[in-house]
CSV table of C-alpha atoms and ligand atoms in Angstrom, one decimal:
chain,number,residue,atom,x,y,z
C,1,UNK,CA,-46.7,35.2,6.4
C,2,UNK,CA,-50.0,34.4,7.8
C,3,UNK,CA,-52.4,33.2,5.0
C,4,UNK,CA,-55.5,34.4,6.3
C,5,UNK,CA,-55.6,37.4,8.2
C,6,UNK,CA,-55.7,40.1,6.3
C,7,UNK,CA,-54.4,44.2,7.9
C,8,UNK,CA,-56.8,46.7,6.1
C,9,UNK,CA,-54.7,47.9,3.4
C,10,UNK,CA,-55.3,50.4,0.4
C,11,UNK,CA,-54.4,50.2,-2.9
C,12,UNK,CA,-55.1,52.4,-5.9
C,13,UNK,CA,-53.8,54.2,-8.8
C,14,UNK,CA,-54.0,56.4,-12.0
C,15,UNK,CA,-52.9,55.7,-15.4
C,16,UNK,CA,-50.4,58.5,-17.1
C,17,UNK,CA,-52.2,58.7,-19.9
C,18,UNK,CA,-52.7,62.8,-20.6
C,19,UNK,CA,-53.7,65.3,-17.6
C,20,UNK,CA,-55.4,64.5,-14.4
C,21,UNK,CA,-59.1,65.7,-14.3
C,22,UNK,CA,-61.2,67.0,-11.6
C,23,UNK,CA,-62.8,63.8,-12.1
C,24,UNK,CA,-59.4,62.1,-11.1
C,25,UNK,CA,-59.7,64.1,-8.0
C,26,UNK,CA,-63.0,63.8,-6.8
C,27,UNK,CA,-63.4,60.2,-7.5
C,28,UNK,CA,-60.1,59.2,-6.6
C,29,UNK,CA,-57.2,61.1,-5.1
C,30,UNK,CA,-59.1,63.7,-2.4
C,31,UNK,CA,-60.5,60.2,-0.6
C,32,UNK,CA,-57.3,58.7,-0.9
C,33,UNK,CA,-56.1,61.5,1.0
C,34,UNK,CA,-58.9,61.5,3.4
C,35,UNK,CA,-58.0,57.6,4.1
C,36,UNK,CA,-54.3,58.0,4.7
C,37,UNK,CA,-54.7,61.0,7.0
C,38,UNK,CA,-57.8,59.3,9.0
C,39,UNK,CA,-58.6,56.0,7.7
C,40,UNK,CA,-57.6,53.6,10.4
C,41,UNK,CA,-55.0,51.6,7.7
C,42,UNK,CA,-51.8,49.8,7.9
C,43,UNK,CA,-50.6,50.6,4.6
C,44,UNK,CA,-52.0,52.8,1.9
C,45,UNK,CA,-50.3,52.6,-1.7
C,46,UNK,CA,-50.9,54.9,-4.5
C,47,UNK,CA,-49.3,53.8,-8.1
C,48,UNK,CA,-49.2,55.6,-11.2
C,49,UNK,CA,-50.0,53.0,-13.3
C,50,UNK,CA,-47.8,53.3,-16.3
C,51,UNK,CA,-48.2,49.3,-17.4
C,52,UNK,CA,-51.9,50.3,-18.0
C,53,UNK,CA,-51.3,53.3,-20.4
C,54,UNK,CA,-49.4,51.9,-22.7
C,55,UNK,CA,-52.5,49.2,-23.4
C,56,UNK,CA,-53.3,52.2,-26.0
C,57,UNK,CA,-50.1,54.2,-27.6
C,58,UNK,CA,-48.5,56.2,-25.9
C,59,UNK,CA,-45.6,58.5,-27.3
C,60,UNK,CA,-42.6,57.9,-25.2
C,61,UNK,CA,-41.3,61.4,-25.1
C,62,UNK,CA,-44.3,62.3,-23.4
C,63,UNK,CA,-44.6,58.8,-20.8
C,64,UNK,CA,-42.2,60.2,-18.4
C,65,UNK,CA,-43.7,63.7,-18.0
C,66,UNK,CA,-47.3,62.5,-17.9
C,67,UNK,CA,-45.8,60.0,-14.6
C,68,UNK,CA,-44.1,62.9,-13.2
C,69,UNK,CA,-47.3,64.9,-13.7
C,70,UNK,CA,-49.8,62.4,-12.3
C,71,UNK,CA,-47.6,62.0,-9.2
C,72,UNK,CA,-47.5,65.4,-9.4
C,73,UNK,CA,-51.0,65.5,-8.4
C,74,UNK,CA,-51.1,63.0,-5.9
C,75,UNK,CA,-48.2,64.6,-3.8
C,76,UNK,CA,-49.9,68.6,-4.1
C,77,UNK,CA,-52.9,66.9,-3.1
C,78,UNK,CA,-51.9,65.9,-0.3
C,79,UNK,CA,-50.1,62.3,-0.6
C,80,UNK,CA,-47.5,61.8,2.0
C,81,UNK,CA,-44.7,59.7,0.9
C,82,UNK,CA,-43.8,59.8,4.5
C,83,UNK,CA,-47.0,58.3,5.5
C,84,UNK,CA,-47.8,56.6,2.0
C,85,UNK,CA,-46.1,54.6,-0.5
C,86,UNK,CA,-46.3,56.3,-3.9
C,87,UNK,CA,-44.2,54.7,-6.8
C,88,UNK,CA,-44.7,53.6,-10.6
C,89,UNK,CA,-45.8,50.5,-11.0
C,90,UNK,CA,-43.3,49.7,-14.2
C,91,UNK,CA,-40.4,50.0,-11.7
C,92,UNK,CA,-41.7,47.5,-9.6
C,93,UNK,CA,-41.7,43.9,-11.9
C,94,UNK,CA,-43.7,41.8,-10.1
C,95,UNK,CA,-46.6,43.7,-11.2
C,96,UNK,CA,-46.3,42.3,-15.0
C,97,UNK,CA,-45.0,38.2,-13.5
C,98,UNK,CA,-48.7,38.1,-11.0
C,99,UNK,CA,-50.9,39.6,-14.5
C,100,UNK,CA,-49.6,36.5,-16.1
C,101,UNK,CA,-50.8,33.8,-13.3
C,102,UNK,CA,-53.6,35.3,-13.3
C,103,UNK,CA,-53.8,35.3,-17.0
C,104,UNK,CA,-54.3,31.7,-16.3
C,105,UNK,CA,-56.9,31.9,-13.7
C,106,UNK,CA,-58.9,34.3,-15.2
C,107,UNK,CA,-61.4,33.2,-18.2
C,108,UNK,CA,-62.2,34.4,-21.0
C,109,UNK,CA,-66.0,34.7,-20.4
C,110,UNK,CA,-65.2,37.0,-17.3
C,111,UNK,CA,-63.2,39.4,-19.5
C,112,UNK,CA,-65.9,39.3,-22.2
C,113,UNK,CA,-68.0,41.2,-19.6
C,114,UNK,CA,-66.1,43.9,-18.7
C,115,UNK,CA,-68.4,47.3,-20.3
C,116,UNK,CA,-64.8,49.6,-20.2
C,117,UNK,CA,-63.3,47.6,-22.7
C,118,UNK,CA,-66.5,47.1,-24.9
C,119,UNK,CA,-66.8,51.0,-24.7
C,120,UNK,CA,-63.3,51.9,-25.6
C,121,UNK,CA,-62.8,49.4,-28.3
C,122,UNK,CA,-66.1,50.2,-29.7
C,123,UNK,CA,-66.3,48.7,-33.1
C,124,UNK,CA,-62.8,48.2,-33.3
C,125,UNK,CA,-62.0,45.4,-31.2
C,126,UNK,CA,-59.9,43.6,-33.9
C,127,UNK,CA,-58.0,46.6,-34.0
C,128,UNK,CA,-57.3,46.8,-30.3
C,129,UNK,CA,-54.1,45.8,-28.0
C,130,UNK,CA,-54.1,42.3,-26.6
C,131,UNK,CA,-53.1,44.4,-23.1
C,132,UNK,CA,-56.5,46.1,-23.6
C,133,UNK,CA,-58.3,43.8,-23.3
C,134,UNK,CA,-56.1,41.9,-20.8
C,135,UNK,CA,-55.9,44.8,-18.7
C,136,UNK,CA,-58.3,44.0,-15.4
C,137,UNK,CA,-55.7,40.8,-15.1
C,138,UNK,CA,-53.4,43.4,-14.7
C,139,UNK,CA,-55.3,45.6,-12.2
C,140,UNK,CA,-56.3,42.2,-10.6
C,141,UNK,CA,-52.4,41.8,-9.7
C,142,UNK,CA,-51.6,45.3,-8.5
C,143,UNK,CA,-54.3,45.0,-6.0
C,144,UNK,CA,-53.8,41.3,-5.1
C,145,UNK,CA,-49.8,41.9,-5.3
C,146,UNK,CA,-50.3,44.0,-1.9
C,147,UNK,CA,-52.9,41.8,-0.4
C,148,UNK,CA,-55.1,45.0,-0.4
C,149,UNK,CA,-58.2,45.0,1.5
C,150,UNK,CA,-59.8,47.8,0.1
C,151,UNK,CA,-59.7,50.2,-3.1
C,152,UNK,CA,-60.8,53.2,-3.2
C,153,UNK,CA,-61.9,54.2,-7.4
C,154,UNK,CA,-64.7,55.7,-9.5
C,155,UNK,CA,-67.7,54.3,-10.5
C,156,UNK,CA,-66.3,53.5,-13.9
C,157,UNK,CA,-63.9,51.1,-11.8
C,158,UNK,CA,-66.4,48.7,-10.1
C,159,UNK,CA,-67.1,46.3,-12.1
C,160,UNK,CA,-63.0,45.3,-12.6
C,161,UNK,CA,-62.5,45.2,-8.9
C,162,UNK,CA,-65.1,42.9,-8.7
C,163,UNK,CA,-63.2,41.1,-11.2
C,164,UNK,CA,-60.5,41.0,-9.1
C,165,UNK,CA,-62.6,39.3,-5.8
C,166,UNK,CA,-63.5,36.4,-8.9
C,167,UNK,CA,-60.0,36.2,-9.5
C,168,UNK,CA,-59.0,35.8,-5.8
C,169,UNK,CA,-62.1,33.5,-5.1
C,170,UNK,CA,-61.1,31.1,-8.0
C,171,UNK,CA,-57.2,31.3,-6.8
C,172,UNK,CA,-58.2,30.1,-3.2
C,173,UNK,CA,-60.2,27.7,-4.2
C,174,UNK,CA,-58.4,26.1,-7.0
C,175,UNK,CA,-55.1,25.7,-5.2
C,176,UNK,CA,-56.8,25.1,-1.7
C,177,UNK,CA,-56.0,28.2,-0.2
C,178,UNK,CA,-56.9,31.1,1.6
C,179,UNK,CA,-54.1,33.5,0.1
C,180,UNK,CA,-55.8,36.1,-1.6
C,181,UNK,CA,-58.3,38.8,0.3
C,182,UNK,CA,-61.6,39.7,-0.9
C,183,UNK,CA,-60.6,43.0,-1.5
C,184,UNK,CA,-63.7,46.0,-1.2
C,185,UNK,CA,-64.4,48.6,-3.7
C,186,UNK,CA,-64.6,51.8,-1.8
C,187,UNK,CA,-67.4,53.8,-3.9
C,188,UNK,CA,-68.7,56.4,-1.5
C,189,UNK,CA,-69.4,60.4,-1.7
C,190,UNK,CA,-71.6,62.4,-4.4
C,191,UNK,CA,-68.9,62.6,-7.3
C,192,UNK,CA,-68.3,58.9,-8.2
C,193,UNK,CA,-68.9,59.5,-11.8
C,194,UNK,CA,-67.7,63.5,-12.8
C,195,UNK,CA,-69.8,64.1,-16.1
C,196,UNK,CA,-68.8,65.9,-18.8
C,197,UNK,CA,-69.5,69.8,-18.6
C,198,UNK,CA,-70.8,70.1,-21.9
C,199,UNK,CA,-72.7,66.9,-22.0
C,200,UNK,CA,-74.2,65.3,-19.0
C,201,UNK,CA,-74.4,62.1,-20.0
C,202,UNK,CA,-70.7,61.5,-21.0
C,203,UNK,CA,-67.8,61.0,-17.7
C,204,UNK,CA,-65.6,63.7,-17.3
C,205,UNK,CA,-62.8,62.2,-19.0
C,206,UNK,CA,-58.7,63.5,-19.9
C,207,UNK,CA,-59.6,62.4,-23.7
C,208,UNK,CA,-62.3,64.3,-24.6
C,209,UNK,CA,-62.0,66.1,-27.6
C,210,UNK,CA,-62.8,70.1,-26.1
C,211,UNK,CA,-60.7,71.7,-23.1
C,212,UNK,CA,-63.8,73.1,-22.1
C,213,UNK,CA,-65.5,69.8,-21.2
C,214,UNK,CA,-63.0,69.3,-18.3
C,215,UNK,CA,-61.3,70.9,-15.3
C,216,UNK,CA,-57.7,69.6,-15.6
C,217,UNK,CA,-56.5,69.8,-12.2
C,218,UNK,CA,-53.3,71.9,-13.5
C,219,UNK,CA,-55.7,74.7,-14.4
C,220,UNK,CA,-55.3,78.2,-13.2
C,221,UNK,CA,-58.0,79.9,-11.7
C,222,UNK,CA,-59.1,82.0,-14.3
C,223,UNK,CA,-59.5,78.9,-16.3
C,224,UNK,CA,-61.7,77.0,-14.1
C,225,UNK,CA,-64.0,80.0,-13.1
C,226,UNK,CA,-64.4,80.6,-16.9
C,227,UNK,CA,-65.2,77.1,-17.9
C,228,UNK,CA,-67.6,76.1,-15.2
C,229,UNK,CA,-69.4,79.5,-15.8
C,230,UNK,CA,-69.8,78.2,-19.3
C,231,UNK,CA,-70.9,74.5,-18.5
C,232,UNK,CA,-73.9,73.4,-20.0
C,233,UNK,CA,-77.1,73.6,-18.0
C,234,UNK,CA,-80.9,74.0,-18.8
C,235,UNK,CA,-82.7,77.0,-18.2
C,236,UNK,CA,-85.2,75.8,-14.9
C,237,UNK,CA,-83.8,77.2,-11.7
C,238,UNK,CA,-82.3,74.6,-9.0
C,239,UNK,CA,-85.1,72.8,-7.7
C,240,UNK,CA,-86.0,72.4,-3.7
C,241,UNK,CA,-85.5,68.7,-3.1
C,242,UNK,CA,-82.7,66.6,-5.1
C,243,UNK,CA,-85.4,64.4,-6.9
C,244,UNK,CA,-86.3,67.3,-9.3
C,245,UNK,CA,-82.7,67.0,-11.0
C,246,UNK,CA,-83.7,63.6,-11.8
C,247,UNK,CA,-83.2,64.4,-15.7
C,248,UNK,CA,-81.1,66.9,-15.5
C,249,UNK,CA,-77.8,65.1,-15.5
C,250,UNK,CA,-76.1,68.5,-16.2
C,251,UNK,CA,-77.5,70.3,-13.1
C,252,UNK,CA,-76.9,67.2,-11.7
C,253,UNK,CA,-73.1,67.0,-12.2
C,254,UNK,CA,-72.7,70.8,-10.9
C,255,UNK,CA,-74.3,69.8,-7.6
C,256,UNK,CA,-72.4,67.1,-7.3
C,257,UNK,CA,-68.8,68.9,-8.1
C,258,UNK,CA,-70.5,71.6,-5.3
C,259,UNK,CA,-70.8,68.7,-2.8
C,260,UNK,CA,-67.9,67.1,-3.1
C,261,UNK,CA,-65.8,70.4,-2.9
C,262,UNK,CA,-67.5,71.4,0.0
C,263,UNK,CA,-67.7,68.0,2.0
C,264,UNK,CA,-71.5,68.3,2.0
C,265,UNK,CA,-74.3,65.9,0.6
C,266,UNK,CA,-75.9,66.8,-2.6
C,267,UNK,CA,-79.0,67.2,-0.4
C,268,UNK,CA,-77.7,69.8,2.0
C,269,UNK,CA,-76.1,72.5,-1.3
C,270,UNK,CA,-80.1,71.7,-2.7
C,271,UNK,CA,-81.0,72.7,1.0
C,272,UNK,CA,-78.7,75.7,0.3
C,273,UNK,CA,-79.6,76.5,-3.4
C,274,UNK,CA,-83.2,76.0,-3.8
C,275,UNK,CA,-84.8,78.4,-6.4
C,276,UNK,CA,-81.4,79.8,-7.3
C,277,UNK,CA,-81.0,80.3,-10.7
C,278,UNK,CA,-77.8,79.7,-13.0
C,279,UNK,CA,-76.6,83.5,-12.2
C,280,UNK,CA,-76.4,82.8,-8.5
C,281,UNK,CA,-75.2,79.4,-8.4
C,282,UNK,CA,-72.5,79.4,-11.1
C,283,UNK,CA,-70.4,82.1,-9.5
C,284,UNK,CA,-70.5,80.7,-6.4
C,285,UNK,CA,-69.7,76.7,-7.4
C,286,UNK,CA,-66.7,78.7,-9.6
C,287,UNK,CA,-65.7,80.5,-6.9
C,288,UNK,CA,-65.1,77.2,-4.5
C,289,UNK,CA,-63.6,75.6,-7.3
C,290,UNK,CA,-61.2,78.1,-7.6
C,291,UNK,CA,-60.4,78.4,-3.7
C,292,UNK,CA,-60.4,74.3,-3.2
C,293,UNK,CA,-58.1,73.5,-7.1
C,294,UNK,CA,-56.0,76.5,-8.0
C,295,UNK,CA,-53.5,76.2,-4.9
C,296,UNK,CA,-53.3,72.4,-5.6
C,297,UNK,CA,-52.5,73.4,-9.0
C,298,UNK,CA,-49.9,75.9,-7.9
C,299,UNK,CA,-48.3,72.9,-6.1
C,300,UNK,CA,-48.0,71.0,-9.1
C,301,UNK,CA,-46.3,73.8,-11.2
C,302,UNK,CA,-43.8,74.0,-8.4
C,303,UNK,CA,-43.0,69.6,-8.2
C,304,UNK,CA,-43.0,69.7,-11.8
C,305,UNK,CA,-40.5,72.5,-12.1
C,306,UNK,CA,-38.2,69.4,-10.0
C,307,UNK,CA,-38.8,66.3,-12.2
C,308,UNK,CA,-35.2,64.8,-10.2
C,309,UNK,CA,-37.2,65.0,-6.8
C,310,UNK,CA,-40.2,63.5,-8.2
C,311,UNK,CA,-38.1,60.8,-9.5
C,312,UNK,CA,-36.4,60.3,-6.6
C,313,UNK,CA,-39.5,60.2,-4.5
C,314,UNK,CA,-40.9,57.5,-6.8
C,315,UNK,CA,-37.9,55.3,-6.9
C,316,UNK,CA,-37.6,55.3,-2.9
C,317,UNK,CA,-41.7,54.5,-3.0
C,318,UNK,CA,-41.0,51.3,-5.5
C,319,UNK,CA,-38.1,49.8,-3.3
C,320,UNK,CA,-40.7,50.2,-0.3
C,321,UNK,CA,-43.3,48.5,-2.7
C,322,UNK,CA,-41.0,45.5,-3.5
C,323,UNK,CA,-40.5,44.5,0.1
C,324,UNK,CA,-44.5,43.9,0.0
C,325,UNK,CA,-44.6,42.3,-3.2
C,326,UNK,CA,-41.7,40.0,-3.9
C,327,UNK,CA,-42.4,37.7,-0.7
C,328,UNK,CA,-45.9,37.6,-2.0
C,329,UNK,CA,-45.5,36.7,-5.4
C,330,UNK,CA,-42.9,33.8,-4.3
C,331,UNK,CA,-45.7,32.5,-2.6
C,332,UNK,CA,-47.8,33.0,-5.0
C,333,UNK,CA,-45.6,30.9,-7.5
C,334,UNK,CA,-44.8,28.3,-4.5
C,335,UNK,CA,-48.4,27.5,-4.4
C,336,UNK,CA,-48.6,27.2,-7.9
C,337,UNK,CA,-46.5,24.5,-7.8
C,338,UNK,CA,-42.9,26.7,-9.7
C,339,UNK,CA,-39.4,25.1,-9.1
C,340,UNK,CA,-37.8,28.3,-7.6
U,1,AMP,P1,-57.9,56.9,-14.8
U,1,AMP,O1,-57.7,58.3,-15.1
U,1,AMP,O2,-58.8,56.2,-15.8
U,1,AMP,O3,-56.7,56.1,-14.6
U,1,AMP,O4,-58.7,56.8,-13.5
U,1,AMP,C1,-58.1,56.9,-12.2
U,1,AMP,C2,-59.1,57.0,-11.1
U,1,AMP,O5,-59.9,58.2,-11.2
U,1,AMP,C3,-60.1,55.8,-11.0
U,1,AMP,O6,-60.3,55.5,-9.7
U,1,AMP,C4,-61.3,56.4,-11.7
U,1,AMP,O7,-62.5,55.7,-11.3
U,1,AMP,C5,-61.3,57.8,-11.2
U,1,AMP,N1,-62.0,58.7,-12.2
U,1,AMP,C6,-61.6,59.0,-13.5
U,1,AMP,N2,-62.5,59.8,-14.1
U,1,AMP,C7,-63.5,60.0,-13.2
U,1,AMP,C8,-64.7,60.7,-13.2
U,1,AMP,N3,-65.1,61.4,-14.3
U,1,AMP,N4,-65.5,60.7,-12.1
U,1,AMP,C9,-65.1,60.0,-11.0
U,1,AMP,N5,-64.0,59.3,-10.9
U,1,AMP,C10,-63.2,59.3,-12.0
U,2,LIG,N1,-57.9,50.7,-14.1
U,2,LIG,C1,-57.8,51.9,-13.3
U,2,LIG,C2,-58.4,53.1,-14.2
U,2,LIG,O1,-58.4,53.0,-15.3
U,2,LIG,C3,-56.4,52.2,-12.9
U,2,LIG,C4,-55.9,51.1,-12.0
U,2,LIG,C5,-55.0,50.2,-12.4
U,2,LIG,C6,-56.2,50.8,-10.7
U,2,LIG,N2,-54.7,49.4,-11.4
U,2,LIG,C7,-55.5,49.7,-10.3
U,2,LIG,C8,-57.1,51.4,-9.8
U,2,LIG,C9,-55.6,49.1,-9.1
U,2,LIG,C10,-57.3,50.8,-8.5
U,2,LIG,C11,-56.5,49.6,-8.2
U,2,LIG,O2,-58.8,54.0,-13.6
């Protein structure tokens, strides 16, 4: 292994952790389809991230079906496992042995930074899992695990892949090395951060309290024309140039969902739109939704119906994950100085 030429790689994943979102999609699995099918990359890798779920509780009776469901998603989607390698990250160990070097690289004052755990812990910190707050150590070693070049996430996800370049700067430099990439975030398109469709100012998330703030990309299509006819808006019609929905975060958000659906910039559906009022533009955002989501969610009823052939796919994706990871964790550890 060469230590410092990196093949553009890909590596991202979702936590099982409740129902994948329209959020989930936009921001994360549509690209990654996008980027296997056109991208111009060695290896793309998509994980359902189980390690990560359980930082808060998860009932086990329901762990397996939320994995099955998330890859689920990714495969009616459009994930190839021909093309791809999709797999669990809990099968695959040397996820959990990298988080703990890199336990030790990381510091403390890094991890006090990171905005995702000060919002989720809120003012409960005390009360919080150690693996919480741990977790972008974790994420750190997925990514670095696969000597990943570039990963392709949400907004929300910046700042920890960011973490991860510190992590892979301070590696290299302590031990004298140029083992670990830089790795990329790939943050591009008009639906980064999916709000909330009964309050603009909140992320679309698969934890809100109401049904009705969030497409669940297992939705039929009755249920996604009804709830997006009943998102939130104000009453102005859409303006004429994209800097009048400057505080309007929830007409905002529906442009965006448009835009992204459609492949179009936000600019080009205000191009489209201008003057339209709720009664025109509803239906017709509604009616894409339904013609772009319900026959991915179709797909998902009929792989979930086979839970054996998801798991068969999965444990065939984790073996092909292995052959990546273990020689790169053994050098990791021979750098580091292990008796192995
Ligand atoms: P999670 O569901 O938290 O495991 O997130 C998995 C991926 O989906 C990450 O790349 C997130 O950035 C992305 N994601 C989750 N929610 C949203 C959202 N509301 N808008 C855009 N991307 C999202
Ligand atoms: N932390 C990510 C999230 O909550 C999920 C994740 C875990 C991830 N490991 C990753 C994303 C590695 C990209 C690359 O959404």
């Amino acid at each position: 292994m060469t230590d410092k030429t990196f093949a553009p790689r890909i590596f991202s994943g979702i936590k099982p952790s409740g129902g994948l979102t329209l959020g989930n999609y936009l921001g994360a699995i549509k690209r990654w389809v996008a980027m296997q099918d056109t991208g111009g990359f060695e290896t793309t890798i998509f994980c359902v991230v189980d390690l990560h779920a359980i930082t808060v509780w998860q009932d086990p009776a329901e762990l397996g079906s939320a994995t099955r469901e998330v890859a689920a998603g990714m495969l009616a989607s459009g994930i190839d496992p021909s093309r791809s390698i999709l797999f669990n990250q809990s099968r695959v160990h040397q996820h959990a042995e990298l988080a703990w070097l890199f336990n030790c690289v990381a510091r403390m004052g890094w991890m006090n930074r990171m905005t995702q755990f000060k919002e989720k812990a809120g003012k409960n910190a005390e009360k919080q899992s150690l693996g919480l707050y741990a977790y972008p150590s974790l994420m750190a070693a997925d990514i670095l695990l696969y000597h990943a070049t570039h990963v392709p996430v949400g907004e929300d996800q910046k700042q920890h892949v960011e973490l991860t370049r510190d992590i892979a700067a301070k590696f290299n430099h302590d031990y004298g090395t140029e083992f670990f990439p830089l790795t990329e975030p790939v943050i591009e398109g008009p639906a980064m951060r999916v709000m909330n469709l009964r309050d603009g100012t909140k992320k679309m998330s698969k934890s809100g309290e109401s049904d009705m703030e969030r497409i669940n990309m297992t939705d039929d299509a009755d249920t996604i024309s009804k709830k997006l006819k009943k998102a939130r808006t104000d009453p102005e019609p859409l303006p004429s140039e994209l800097a009048g929905l400057k505080d309007r975060p929830e007409a905002r958000n529906l442009v965006d969902i448009y835009a992204a659906l459609s492949d179009q910039s936000p600019e080009a559906v205000i191009g489209e739109y201008a003057g339209a009022g709720w009664g025109t533009f509803k239906p017709a955002l509604a009616e894409l939704a339904v013609e772009k989501m319900a026959p991915i969610a179709t797909e998902m009823r009929r792989l979930m119906d086979d839970p054996a052939e998801i798991d068969r796919t999965l444990a065939h994706g984790a073996e092909q994950a292995r052959e990546i990871a273990a020689p790169i964790l053994n050098r990791t550890a021979e750098i580091m100085g292990f008796v192995r």
